[in-house]
Coordinates of C-alpha atoms and ligand atoms in Angstrom, one line a residue:
Chain X
M1 CA -98.8 -69.4 -14.4
S2 CA -100.8 -71.7 -12.5
T3 CA -100.5 -75.2 -12.7
N4 CA -103.9 -75.3 -14.1
T5 CA -103.6 -76.0 -17.3
K6 CA -106.9 -76.4 -18.4
P7 CA -107.7 -74.0 -21.5
A8 CA -110.7 -70.7 -20.4
I9 CA -110.5 -70.0 -24.2
E10 CA -109.8 -71.3 -27.1
I11 CA -109.3 -69.6 -30.6
S12 CA -108.5 -71.3 -33.6
G13 CA -108.3 -69.8 -37.1
L14 CA -110.2 -66.5 -36.1
I15 CA -111.4 -64.5 -38.2
K16 CA -113.5 -61.9 -38.4
R17 CA -114.4 -59.2 -41.9
Y18 CA -116.4 -56.0 -41.6
G19 CA -117.6 -55.7 -45.5
Q20 CA -114.4 -56.0 -47.4
K21 CA -111.8 -54.8 -44.3
V22 CA -110.7 -57.9 -43.0
A23 CA -110.5 -56.8 -39.0
V24 CA -109.0 -59.9 -37.4
D25 CA -107.3 -62.4 -40.0
G26 CA -106.3 -65.9 -38.7
I27 CA -105.8 -65.9 -34.6
D28 CA -105.1 -69.1 -32.8
L29 CA -105.0 -68.1 -28.9
T30 CA -105.4 -70.6 -26.0
V31 CA -105.5 -69.2 -22.7
Y32 CA -105.4 -71.3 -19.7
Q33 CA -107.9 -70.6 -16.5
G34 CA -105.8 -69.0 -13.5
E35 CA -104.2 -67.0 -15.3
I36 CA -104.1 -63.0 -16.8
F37 CA -103.1 -63.2 -20.7
A38 CA -102.9 -59.2 -21.9
L39 CA -103.9 -58.4 -25.4
L40 CA -101.2 -55.7 -26.4
G41 CA -101.7 -53.9 -30.0
P42 CA -101.7 -50.5 -31.8
N43 CA -105.4 -48.6 -32.4
G44 CA -107.4 -50.9 -35.2
A45 CA -105.3 -54.1 -34.6
G46 CA -108.3 -55.6 -33.6
K47 CA -108.1 -56.8 -30.1
T48 CA -112.2 -55.5 -29.4
T49 CA -113.1 -56.8 -32.0
T50 CA -111.6 -60.1 -30.4
V51 CA -113.1 -59.9 -27.4
E52 CA -116.2 -58.8 -28.3
I53 CA -116.6 -62.5 -29.8
L54 CA -115.3 -63.9 -26.8
E55 CA -118.2 -61.9 -25.4
G56 CA -121.1 -63.1 -27.5
F57 CA -121.4 -59.7 -28.1
R58 CA -120.1 -60.0 -32.2
N59 CA -120.6 -62.6 -34.6
L60 CA -117.4 -64.4 -36.2
S61 CA -116.6 -64.8 -39.9
G62 CA -114.7 -67.8 -39.5
G63 CA -113.2 -69.8 -37.7
K64 CA -114.0 -71.3 -34.0
V65 CA -113.8 -69.8 -30.6
R66 CA -114.9 -71.4 -26.8
V67 CA -115.4 -69.9 -23.6
L68 CA -115.6 -71.7 -20.4
D69 CA -116.2 -75.2 -23.1
F70 CA -118.9 -72.8 -24.5
D71 CA -120.3 -71.5 -27.3
P72 CA -120.5 -67.0 -27.0
A73 CA -122.9 -67.2 -29.7
T74 CA -125.2 -69.2 -27.6
T75 CA -128.6 -67.4 -26.9
G76 CA -131.3 -68.4 -24.4
E77 CA -131.4 -70.3 -20.5
A78 CA -127.8 -72.1 -21.6
G79 CA -126.6 -68.1 -22.9
R80 CA -127.8 -66.8 -19.4
K81 CA -126.0 -69.8 -17.7
W82 CA -123.0 -68.8 -19.0
R83 CA -122.8 -65.5 -18.6
N84 CA -123.6 -66.1 -15.1
K85 CA -120.1 -67.2 -15.3
I86 CA -118.3 -64.1 -17.4
G87 CA -118.1 -60.7 -15.9
I88 CA -117.3 -58.5 -18.9
V89 CA -115.6 -54.3 -18.7
L90 CA -116.1 -53.1 -22.4
Q91 CA -114.2 -50.2 -24.2
S92 CA -116.8 -47.6 -23.5
T93 CA -117.8 -46.3 -20.5
T94 CA -121.2 -46.6 -18.6
D95 CA -123.7 -44.2 -19.8
A96 CA -124.8 -42.5 -16.8
A97 CA -127.6 -43.2 -14.9
D98 CA -129.6 -41.2 -12.8
L99 CA -128.6 -43.9 -9.8
S100 CA -125.5 -43.7 -7.0
V101 CA -123.0 -45.9 -6.9
Q102 CA -124.3 -48.1 -4.6
E103 CA -127.8 -48.2 -6.3
T104 CA -126.2 -49.4 -9.3
V105 CA -124.0 -51.9 -8.0
E106 CA -126.6 -53.3 -5.3
H107 CA -128.7 -53.1 -8.5
F108 CA -126.7 -55.6 -11.1
S109 CA -125.7 -57.7 -7.8
H110 CA -129.2 -59.0 -7.9
Y111 CA -128.1 -60.9 -11.6
Y112 CA -125.8 -62.8 -10.3
E113 CA -126.2 -66.7 -8.8
N114 CA -123.1 -65.8 -6.1
P115 CA -122.4 -62.4 -6.3
R116 CA -119.8 -60.6 -4.4
N117 CA -120.5 -58.1 -1.3
V118 CA -121.7 -54.7 -2.5
D119 CA -119.5 -52.7 -0.5
E120 CA -116.8 -54.9 -0.2
V121 CA -116.9 -54.0 -4.6
I122 CA -117.2 -50.9 -4.2
D123 CA -114.8 -50.3 -1.6
E124 CA -112.0 -52.2 -3.8
V125 CA -112.1 -50.1 -6.7
G126 CA -111.8 -47.0 -4.4
L127 CA -115.8 -45.2 -4.8
R128 CA -116.3 -45.6 -1.3
E129 CA -115.9 -41.9 -0.8
K130 CA -118.8 -42.0 -3.9
A131 CA -121.2 -44.4 -3.2
K132 CA -124.0 -42.4 -2.7
E133 CA -122.9 -39.6 -6.2
L134 CA -125.2 -40.0 -8.9
A135 CA -123.1 -41.7 -11.5
R136 CA -123.3 -38.6 -14.0
N137 CA -121.5 -36.5 -11.6
L138 CA -118.3 -38.9 -11.2
S139 CA -115.7 -37.5 -13.3
G140 CA -114.3 -39.7 -16.5
G141 CA -112.0 -42.0 -14.7
Q142 CA -114.3 -42.9 -11.5
R143 CA -116.6 -43.8 -13.5
R144 CA -114.1 -46.4 -16.1
R145 CA -113.9 -47.8 -11.7
L146 CA -118.1 -48.0 -11.5
D147 CA -117.4 -49.9 -14.7
V148 CA -114.9 -52.5 -13.6
A149 CA -117.0 -52.9 -10.3
L150 CA -120.1 -54.2 -12.5
G151 CA -117.5 -56.4 -14.2
I152 CA -116.4 -58.3 -10.8
I153 CA -120.0 -57.8 -8.6
G154 CA -120.7 -61.6 -10.0
S155 CA -117.4 -62.8 -8.9
P156 CA -116.8 -64.2 -12.4
E157 CA -114.6 -67.0 -13.4
L158 CA -113.5 -65.3 -16.2
L159 CA -112.7 -61.4 -16.5
F160 CA -112.6 -59.3 -19.7
L161 CA -111.2 -55.5 -19.1
D162 CA -110.9 -54.1 -22.5
E163 CA -108.9 -50.7 -21.8
P164 CA -110.0 -50.9 -18.0
T165 CA -107.7 -48.3 -16.9
T166 CA -108.0 -45.9 -19.3
G167 CA -108.2 -42.8 -16.9
F168 CA -107.7 -43.6 -14.1
D169 CA -104.9 -41.5 -12.2
P170 CA -101.2 -43.3 -11.3
E171 CA -102.1 -45.0 -7.6
A172 CA -105.8 -45.7 -8.2
R173 CA -104.6 -48.0 -11.1
R174 CA -101.6 -49.1 -9.0
A175 CA -104.7 -50.4 -6.6
F176 CA -106.6 -51.8 -9.4
W177 CA -103.8 -53.7 -10.3
D178 CA -103.5 -55.1 -6.9
L179 CA -107.5 -55.8 -7.0
L180 CA -106.5 -58.3 -10.3
N181 CA -103.8 -59.9 -8.7
K182 CA -106.0 -60.7 -5.9
L183 CA -109.0 -61.9 -8.1
R184 CA -105.9 -64.4 -9.9
G185 CA -105.9 -65.4 -6.2
E186 CA -109.0 -66.0 -5.8
G187 CA -108.7 -68.4 -9.5
T188 CA -110.4 -65.7 -12.1
T189 CA -109.0 -65.3 -15.5
I190 CA -108.0 -62.4 -16.5
F191 CA -108.0 -61.6 -20.2
L192 CA -107.3 -58.0 -20.8
T193 CA -106.5 -55.7 -22.9
T194 CA -104.1 -52.4 -22.6
H195 CA -101.6 -49.7 -24.0
Y196 CA -99.6 -49.6 -21.2
L197 CA -96.6 -51.7 -21.5
D198 CA -95.9 -51.8 -17.6
E199 CA -99.5 -52.6 -16.9
A200 CA -99.5 -55.2 -18.8
E201 CA -95.0 -56.2 -17.3
A202 CA -96.9 -55.8 -13.8
L203 CA -99.7 -58.4 -14.6
A204 CA -99.9 -60.3 -17.5
D205 CA -98.5 -63.9 -16.9
R206 CA -98.1 -64.0 -21.4
V207 CA -98.9 -62.0 -23.0
G208 CA -100.0 -61.4 -27.2
V209 CA -99.2 -58.9 -29.5
I210 CA -101.3 -58.5 -32.7
T211 CA -101.2 -55.9 -35.3
A212 CA -103.7 -55.9 -38.3
G213 CA -105.4 -58.5 -37.1
K214 CA -102.4 -60.9 -37.0
I215 CA -100.9 -62.2 -34.1
I216 CA -96.9 -62.2 -34.2
E217 CA -96.2 -63.4 -30.7
I218 CA -97.2 -65.0 -27.4
A219 CA -94.9 -64.9 -24.3
T220 CA -94.0 -64.0 -21.7
P221 CA -93.2 -60.2 -20.9
A222 CA -89.6 -61.6 -19.5
T223 CA -89.4 -63.6 -22.6
L224 CA -91.4 -61.3 -25.9
G225 CA -89.8 -60.7 -28.2
D226 CA -86.5 -62.4 -27.2
R227 CA -86.2 -59.9 -24.9
G228 CA -84.1 -61.9 -22.7
N229 CA -81.0 -61.8 -25.3
A230 CA -81.5 -58.4 -26.6
P231 CA -78.6 -56.0 -25.6
A232 CA -78.4 -54.2 -22.0
R233 CA -77.1 -51.1 -23.0
I234 CA -74.2 -49.6 -19.8
T235 CA -73.3 -45.9 -19.5
W236 CA -70.7 -44.6 -17.0
L237 CA -68.5 -41.2 -16.7
E238 CA -65.4 -40.8 -17.8
N239 CA -63.3 -37.6 -19.2
G240 CA -66.0 -35.7 -17.9
Q241 CA -68.5 -37.4 -20.3
M242 CA -71.3 -39.6 -20.4
Q243 CA -70.0 -42.8 -22.6
E244 CA -72.0 -45.8 -23.2
L245 CA -72.0 -49.2 -25.3
E246 CA -74.2 -52.0 -26.4
T247 CA -73.5 -55.4 -25.1
S248 CA -75.0 -58.3 -24.9
E249 CA -72.0 -59.0 -22.4
P250 CA -72.7 -56.6 -19.8
T251 CA -70.8 -58.6 -17.3
A252 CA -68.1 -58.9 -18.8
E253 CA -68.0 -55.6 -19.9
L254 CA -68.3 -54.8 -16.4
K255 CA -65.9 -56.6 -15.6
K256 CA -63.2 -55.0 -17.8
L257 CA -64.3 -51.2 -16.8
S258 CA -64.0 -51.6 -13.0
T259 CA -60.4 -52.9 -13.9
R260 CA -60.0 -49.6 -15.7
F261 CA -61.0 -47.8 -13.4
N262 CA -60.0 -49.7 -10.3
G263 CA -63.2 -50.3 -8.4
E264 CA -66.1 -48.1 -8.4
I265 CA -67.2 -46.7 -11.9
P266 CA -68.8 -43.1 -11.8
Q267 CA -72.5 -43.2 -12.4
L268 CA -73.2 -46.7 -14.2
Q269 CA -75.6 -47.8 -15.1
V270 CA -77.1 -51.4 -16.6
I271 CA -80.1 -51.0 -18.7
R272 CA -82.1 -53.6 -20.5
P273 CA -84.5 -52.7 -23.3
N274 CA -87.8 -52.4 -20.8
L275 CA -91.5 -53.7 -22.6
E276 CA -92.4 -50.6 -24.2
D277 CA -88.6 -50.7 -26.2
I278 CA -89.4 -54.0 -27.3
Y279 CA -93.1 -54.0 -27.8
L280 CA -92.3 -50.4 -29.9
R281 CA -89.9 -52.1 -32.2
M282 CA -92.1 -55.3 -32.7
I283 CA -94.5 -53.2 -34.0
G284 CA -91.7 -51.3 -35.8
E285 CA -90.8 -53.9 -37.9
N286 CA -94.1 -55.5 -38.6
R287 CA -95.3 -52.0 -40.3
Chain Y
M1 CA -139.7 -67.2 -12.6
K2 CA -135.8 -65.3 -12.1
T3 CA -137.1 -64.0 -15.3
L4 CA -140.0 -62.3 -13.4
K5 CA -138.1 -61.4 -10.4
L6 CA -135.4 -59.3 -12.6
G7 CA -138.4 -57.8 -14.0
L8 CA -140.0 -56.2 -11.7
L9 CA -136.3 -55.4 -10.0
R10 CA -135.8 -53.6 -13.0
G11 CA -138.9 -51.5 -13.3
R12 CA -138.7 -50.0 -10.1
M13 CA -135.4 -48.8 -10.7
E14 CA -136.7 -47.6 -14.4
V15 CA -139.7 -45.8 -12.0
K16 CA -136.7 -44.4 -9.7
V17 CA -134.4 -43.0 -12.3
F18 CA -137.5 -41.4 -14.5
M19 CA -138.5 -39.8 -11.0
R20 CA -135.4 -38.7 -10.8
G21 CA -135.3 -37.3 -14.7
R22 CA -137.1 -33.9 -14.0
E23 CA -137.3 -33.3 -18.6
S24 CA -139.0 -36.8 -18.6
V25 CA -141.0 -36.2 -15.7
V26 CA -142.5 -32.8 -17.2
F27 CA -142.3 -34.6 -20.9
T28 CA -144.0 -37.4 -20.6
L29 CA -146.7 -36.6 -17.2
L30 CA -146.7 -33.1 -17.1
F31 CA -147.7 -31.7 -20.8
P32 CA -151.1 -33.4 -20.6
V33 CA -152.3 -31.5 -18.1
I34 CA -151.0 -28.7 -19.4
L35 CA -152.2 -29.4 -22.1
L36 CA -155.6 -30.1 -20.4
F37 CA -155.3 -26.6 -18.7
I38 CA -154.5 -24.9 -22.4
F39 CA -157.5 -26.6 -24.4
G40 CA -160.2 -27.0 -21.6
S41 CA -160.1 -23.0 -20.9
V42 CA -159.9 -21.8 -24.0
F43 CA -162.6 -24.0 -25.6
Q44 CA -165.8 -23.6 -23.7
N45 CA -168.3 -24.2 -25.4
T46 CA -171.3 -26.8 -25.4
I47 CA -170.8 -29.6 -28.1
A48 CA -174.5 -31.7 -27.7
P49 CA -176.8 -30.6 -24.4
G50 CA -174.6 -31.6 -21.5
V51 CA -171.7 -31.5 -22.8
T52 CA -169.0 -29.3 -23.0
F53 CA -166.0 -29.9 -25.0
S54 CA -163.2 -29.6 -22.4
Q55 CA -165.5 -32.8 -21.0
Y56 CA -164.8 -34.1 -24.2
F57 CA -161.1 -32.9 -23.9
V58 CA -161.0 -34.6 -21.2
A59 CA -161.3 -38.2 -22.3
G60 CA -159.6 -38.1 -25.2
M61 CA -156.1 -37.0 -23.1
I62 CA -157.1 -39.4 -20.5
A63 CA -156.9 -42.1 -23.9
S64 CA -153.7 -39.6 -25.1
G65 CA -152.3 -40.1 -21.9
L66 CA -152.0 -44.5 -22.2
V67 CA -150.2 -43.4 -25.7
N68 CA -147.8 -40.7 -24.1
T69 CA -146.2 -43.5 -21.6
G70 CA -146.9 -46.0 -23.6
F71 CA -146.0 -46.0 -27.2
Q72 CA -144.4 -42.4 -27.2
Q73 CA -141.7 -42.8 -23.4
L74 CA -140.9 -46.4 -25.2
A75 CA -140.2 -45.4 -29.0
I76 CA -137.9 -42.6 -27.8
T77 CA -135.9 -43.8 -24.7
I78 CA -135.3 -47.5 -26.5
P79 CA -133.5 -45.8 -29.3
M80 CA -131.3 -43.6 -26.6
E81 CA -130.4 -46.9 -24.9
R82 CA -129.5 -48.6 -27.6
E83 CA -127.4 -45.3 -28.8
F84 CA -125.5 -45.1 -25.2
G85 CA -125.3 -48.8 -25.4
T86 CA -127.2 -49.7 -22.0
L87 CA -128.3 -52.7 -23.8
K88 CA -124.8 -53.7 -25.0
R89 CA -124.3 -53.9 -21.1
L90 CA -127.2 -55.5 -20.4
R91 CA -127.1 -58.1 -22.4
G92 CA -123.8 -59.1 -21.0
R93 CA -124.9 -59.8 -18.3
P94 CA -127.3 -63.7 -17.0
I95 CA -130.5 -61.6 -17.9
S96 CA -133.7 -62.1 -20.3
V97 CA -134.4 -59.5 -22.7
S98 CA -138.6 -60.9 -21.4
A99 CA -137.4 -59.4 -17.5
Y100 CA -136.1 -56.1 -19.7
F101 CA -139.7 -56.0 -21.7
I102 CA -141.6 -56.6 -18.4
G103 CA -139.1 -53.5 -16.2
K104 CA -140.6 -51.7 -19.2
A105 CA -143.8 -52.7 -18.9
Y106 CA -144.3 -51.6 -15.0
L107 CA -142.5 -49.0 -15.6
V108 CA -145.1 -47.8 -17.9
T109 CA -147.8 -49.2 -15.5
I110 CA -146.2 -46.9 -12.8
L111 CA -146.7 -44.0 -15.4
M112 CA -150.3 -45.0 -16.4
I113 CA -151.3 -44.9 -13.2
L114 CA -150.5 -41.6 -12.2
Q115 CA -151.1 -39.8 -15.4
T116 CA -154.6 -41.4 -15.6
A117 CA -155.3 -40.5 -12.0
L118 CA -154.2 -36.3 -12.7
L119 CA -156.2 -36.2 -15.5
L120 CA -159.0 -37.5 -13.8
G121 CA -158.2 -35.4 -10.5
F122 CA -157.6 -32.3 -12.8
G123 CA -160.5 -32.7 -14.9
A124 CA -163.4 -33.5 -12.2
A125 CA -161.7 -30.6 -10.5
F126 CA -161.5 -27.8 -13.0
F127 CA -163.2 -29.2 -15.8
G128 CA -166.6 -30.5 -14.9
L129 CA -165.4 -33.8 -15.8
D130 CA -168.7 -36.3 -14.9
I131 CA -166.4 -39.7 -12.5
P132 CA -168.6 -42.3 -13.0
T133 CA -170.6 -43.7 -10.6
T134 CA -172.2 -47.4 -11.8
S135 CA -170.0 -50.3 -11.7
G136 CA -169.9 -51.2 -15.9
K137 CA -168.4 -47.6 -16.1
W138 CA -165.7 -48.5 -14.1
I139 CA -165.4 -52.1 -15.8
T140 CA -165.4 -50.5 -18.8
F141 CA -162.5 -48.0 -17.9
T142 CA -160.4 -50.8 -16.6
W143 CA -160.3 -52.3 -19.6
L144 CA -159.7 -50.0 -21.4
I145 CA -156.8 -49.1 -19.2
L146 CA -155.8 -52.4 -19.4
L147 CA -155.8 -53.4 -22.9
G148 CA -155.2 -49.7 -23.9
S149 CA -151.3 -49.9 -21.8
A150 CA -150.7 -53.4 -23.3
C151 CA -151.4 -52.8 -26.9
S152 CA -149.4 -49.3 -26.0
T153 CA -145.9 -50.9 -24.4
V154 CA -145.4 -53.4 -27.1
L155 CA -146.2 -51.3 -30.1
G156 CA -143.1 -48.3 -28.3
I157 CA -141.2 -51.5 -28.4
A158 CA -141.7 -52.6 -31.7
F159 CA -141.4 -48.9 -33.3
S160 CA -137.6 -48.5 -30.9
V161 CA -136.1 -50.5 -34.2
V162 CA -137.6 -47.6 -36.2
P163 CA -135.4 -44.1 -35.3
K164 CA -131.8 -44.4 -36.2
S165 CA -130.3 -42.6 -33.4
G166 CA -131.4 -41.9 -30.4
R167 CA -131.4 -38.6 -30.9
G168 CA -133.6 -38.2 -33.3
A169 CA -136.2 -40.5 -31.8
S170 CA -138.3 -37.9 -30.1
A171 CA -138.3 -36.1 -34.0
I172 CA -140.0 -38.8 -35.4
V173 CA -141.9 -39.9 -32.6
S174 CA -143.6 -36.8 -31.2
P175 CA -144.9 -35.9 -34.8
I176 CA -146.4 -38.8 -35.2
V177 CA -148.4 -39.1 -32.0
I178 CA -149.3 -35.6 -32.3
I179 CA -151.0 -35.9 -35.5
L180 CA -153.0 -39.2 -34.1
Q181 CA -154.3 -37.1 -31.6
F182 CA -155.4 -35.0 -34.4
F183 CA -156.9 -37.2 -36.2
S184 CA -158.6 -39.5 -33.7
G185 CA -161.4 -36.7 -31.7
V186 CA -158.6 -35.1 -28.9
F187 CA -158.3 -32.0 -30.2
F188 CA -161.8 -31.7 -31.9
V189 CA -164.9 -33.9 -31.9
F190 CA -164.6 -36.4 -33.9
S191 CA -167.4 -36.5 -36.0
E192 CA -166.8 -33.3 -37.3
L193 CA -163.6 -34.4 -39.1
P194 CA -163.3 -35.1 -42.2
I195 CA -164.5 -38.4 -43.1
W196 CA -160.6 -39.6 -44.8
M197 CA -159.6 -39.1 -41.5
Q198 CA -161.9 -40.5 -39.8
Q199 CA -161.1 -43.3 -41.7
F200 CA -157.4 -42.9 -41.2
A201 CA -157.6 -42.7 -38.0
A202 CA -160.7 -45.7 -37.6
L203 CA -157.3 -48.1 -38.3
F204 CA -155.0 -47.2 -35.3
P205 CA -155.4 -47.6 -31.5
L206 CA -155.7 -43.8 -30.5
K207 CA -159.3 -43.2 -32.1
W208 CA -160.7 -46.3 -30.2
L209 CA -159.8 -45.8 -26.9
T210 CA -160.8 -42.2 -27.4
Q211 CA -164.1 -43.1 -28.1
G212 CA -164.3 -45.6 -25.6
M213 CA -162.9 -43.1 -23.0
R214 CA -166.0 -40.5 -23.9
S215 CA -168.4 -43.8 -23.6
V216 CA -166.9 -43.4 -19.6
F217 CA -167.1 -40.5 -19.1
L218 CA -170.0 -38.8 -21.8
P219 CA -173.5 -39.0 -20.8
E220 CA -175.5 -42.4 -22.3
S221 CA -177.1 -39.2 -24.2
F222 CA -173.9 -38.6 -26.4
A223 CA -174.0 -42.0 -27.9
T224 CA -175.7 -41.0 -31.2
Q225 CA -173.3 -38.0 -31.7
E226 CA -170.9 -40.3 -32.3
V227 CA -170.5 -41.7 -35.8
A228 CA -171.7 -45.2 -35.6
G229 CA -174.5 -43.6 -33.6
N230 CA -173.3 -45.8 -30.8
W231 CA -169.7 -46.4 -28.7
E232 CA -168.9 -49.6 -31.1
L233 CA -167.3 -51.2 -27.8
G234 CA -166.8 -54.5 -29.0
R235 CA -165.5 -53.1 -32.5
T236 CA -163.0 -51.5 -29.7
A237 CA -162.0 -54.5 -28.0
I238 CA -160.8 -56.8 -31.0
I239 CA -159.4 -53.9 -32.7
L240 CA -157.1 -53.3 -29.8
T241 CA -156.4 -57.1 -29.1
L242 CA -155.6 -57.0 -32.6
W243 CA -153.2 -54.5 -32.4
L244 CA -151.9 -56.1 -29.2
I245 CA -150.7 -59.3 -30.9
I246 CA -149.7 -57.1 -33.4
G247 CA -147.5 -55.1 -31.5
L248 CA -145.9 -58.2 -29.2
I249 CA -145.1 -60.4 -32.4
L250 CA -143.2 -57.7 -34.0
S251 CA -141.2 -56.4 -30.7
I252 CA -140.9 -60.1 -30.3
K253 CA -139.5 -60.4 -33.7
T254 CA -137.7 -56.7 -34.2
F255 CA -135.7 -56.4 -31.0
K256 CA -132.3 -55.6 -31.0
W257 CA -130.0 -54.8 -28.4
S258 CA -126.9 -52.9 -30.7
E259 CA -126.8 -50.9 -33.9
E260 CA -124.2 -53.7 -34.9
Ligands
LIG1 N1 -118.5 -52.1 -36.2 C1 -117.4 -52.4 -37.2 N2 -117.4 -51.9 -38.3 C2 -116.7 -51.7 -39.1 N3 -115.5 -51.9 -39.4 C3 -115.8 -51.6 -37.6 C4 -115.7 -51.8 -36.9 N4 -115.6 -52.3 -35.1 C5 -114.2 -52.2 -35.5 N5 -113.6 -52.0 -36.8 C6 -112.7 -51.5 -37.9 O1 -111.4 -53.3 -37.4 C7 -110.9 -53.0 -37.1 C8 -110.6 -53.3 -35.9 O2 -111.3 -52.4 -34.9 P1 -111.0 -52.7 -33.1 O3 -112.0 -51.7 -32.4 O4 -110.5 -54.3 -32.8 O5 -109.5 -52.2 -32.6 P2 -109.0 -52.0 -31.5 O6 -107.9 -53.3 -31.5 O7 -109.4 -52.2 -30.2 O8 -108.2 -50.7 -31.4 P3 -108.2 -49.5 -29.9 O9 -106.9 -49.6 -29.7 O10 -108.2 -48.4 -30.9 O11 -109.4 -49.5 -29.1 C9 -110.9 -51.5 -37.0 O12 -110.2 -50.8 -37.9 C10 -111.8 -50.5 -37.3 O13 -111.9 -49.3 -38.0
LIG2 MG1 -110.4 -51.6 -28.6

């Protein structure tokens, strides 16, 4: 995380009800300026609801949110001033108008006081070859990239991304990570939701796990779910069979093994639980 | 200032998108011309000395054109934009509702000019429509068009909250427009309609627009054939203005970005 500890998003006691159903059930969370924060959680956990309250699209039923020290529900001129600093990529994809990629990005750039360069943005999301193509003729992943382009065109101070890389091929996903890291380098605060744990691990300074409208933990990807102290698995080949043991002191175990084999241990692997293992365990425990 | 600038920017974009959509061009712009050809060719009888039904019909179609390009077009496309999330996405940006409305008004204006020019051109070329020669008639024509399209635009935006889905919008809006056209003396001679139909139609702008357009395109002598025995231009102006105010208030009060 950057040394800047001014909050960009402050959520306290946030509650959202849809009729009888409580979709968000008392969330407290602070996201700091310049940080990338990832919200993880199963389908229906309340991620989109939370994000869209922060974006000013939905009304809250209880609690308080401040986004860039502003109430997102504000309308009128003050609201528009605030929106000039906010970038939004919604979970659902842009409808396909009969406009080309170039025309669409160009059009929306005029809404902002300090837009990014249109051609640069098209390059950054990897749509250069498709710049003249009508949006309706793009593939699903390409259309998603257009969404991202429209989210960053206004040089936002704070960028919301709701499952941004759904439908991206692996190469596009890597390129997108590079883009987000570049934006972070420029000081942009990023709040994203994702179902890809590798994405959260590669990008996020901190992650929050939400299930059934409650945040069960907020931590860095390296420490989530006590990951740092989780047992490691060691596997090796002995007597023609793969052997396996779990231990919280892998170094000591390796020393023993190494003594026993008097040198190289055949096919040795030390496996730490990855973020997905930890996450699945946490979600399982909270069912 | 920024609102006006963004509104015009949106307007130019909307025109571009409209013209690229083949269905919308055919449905909104060409359909009235096709109707003109069908009705104009079938009913060539004379309804008064020196007035054929096709002339009468062209005047009505020009008035209907204002309803097609404004009310009908907006009341169908805005619910679609709401359903597909276009409006939600717009709301997340630093742009005011007014700029969105200005963009729509700009689109309607361009469509209305094209529509009127097409109908005038075809009417004059094939159906003996007399293009007016006195400046008085042109002045009437101009204020009718301006007031009529403003009215049509705000009522279209106001009505856009009625259809519950984008797909269903045209099934609700199109019959309303067609019935109004029947009742308002577009497809039949108004004075020959049943009294209750005439009275019902007189509540809505289209009847007054068609009558006004007849004052522009039919000979002065035809005025005595109207229900009131004259063109009633003053009353037309008042009723259109009233509808404009009602539409304006409704569209500002009821407009919503999304269904939530
Ligand atoms: N507009 C709505 N009306 C009623 N219930 C809703 C509405 N939006 C969401 N919900 C409910 O609220 C809960 C949370 O939904 P939400 O969209 O926030 O989940 P999510 O975490 O974004 O899920 P996903 O990973 O599938 O996108 C769900 O049970 C959903 O059914
Ligand atoms: Mg969601």
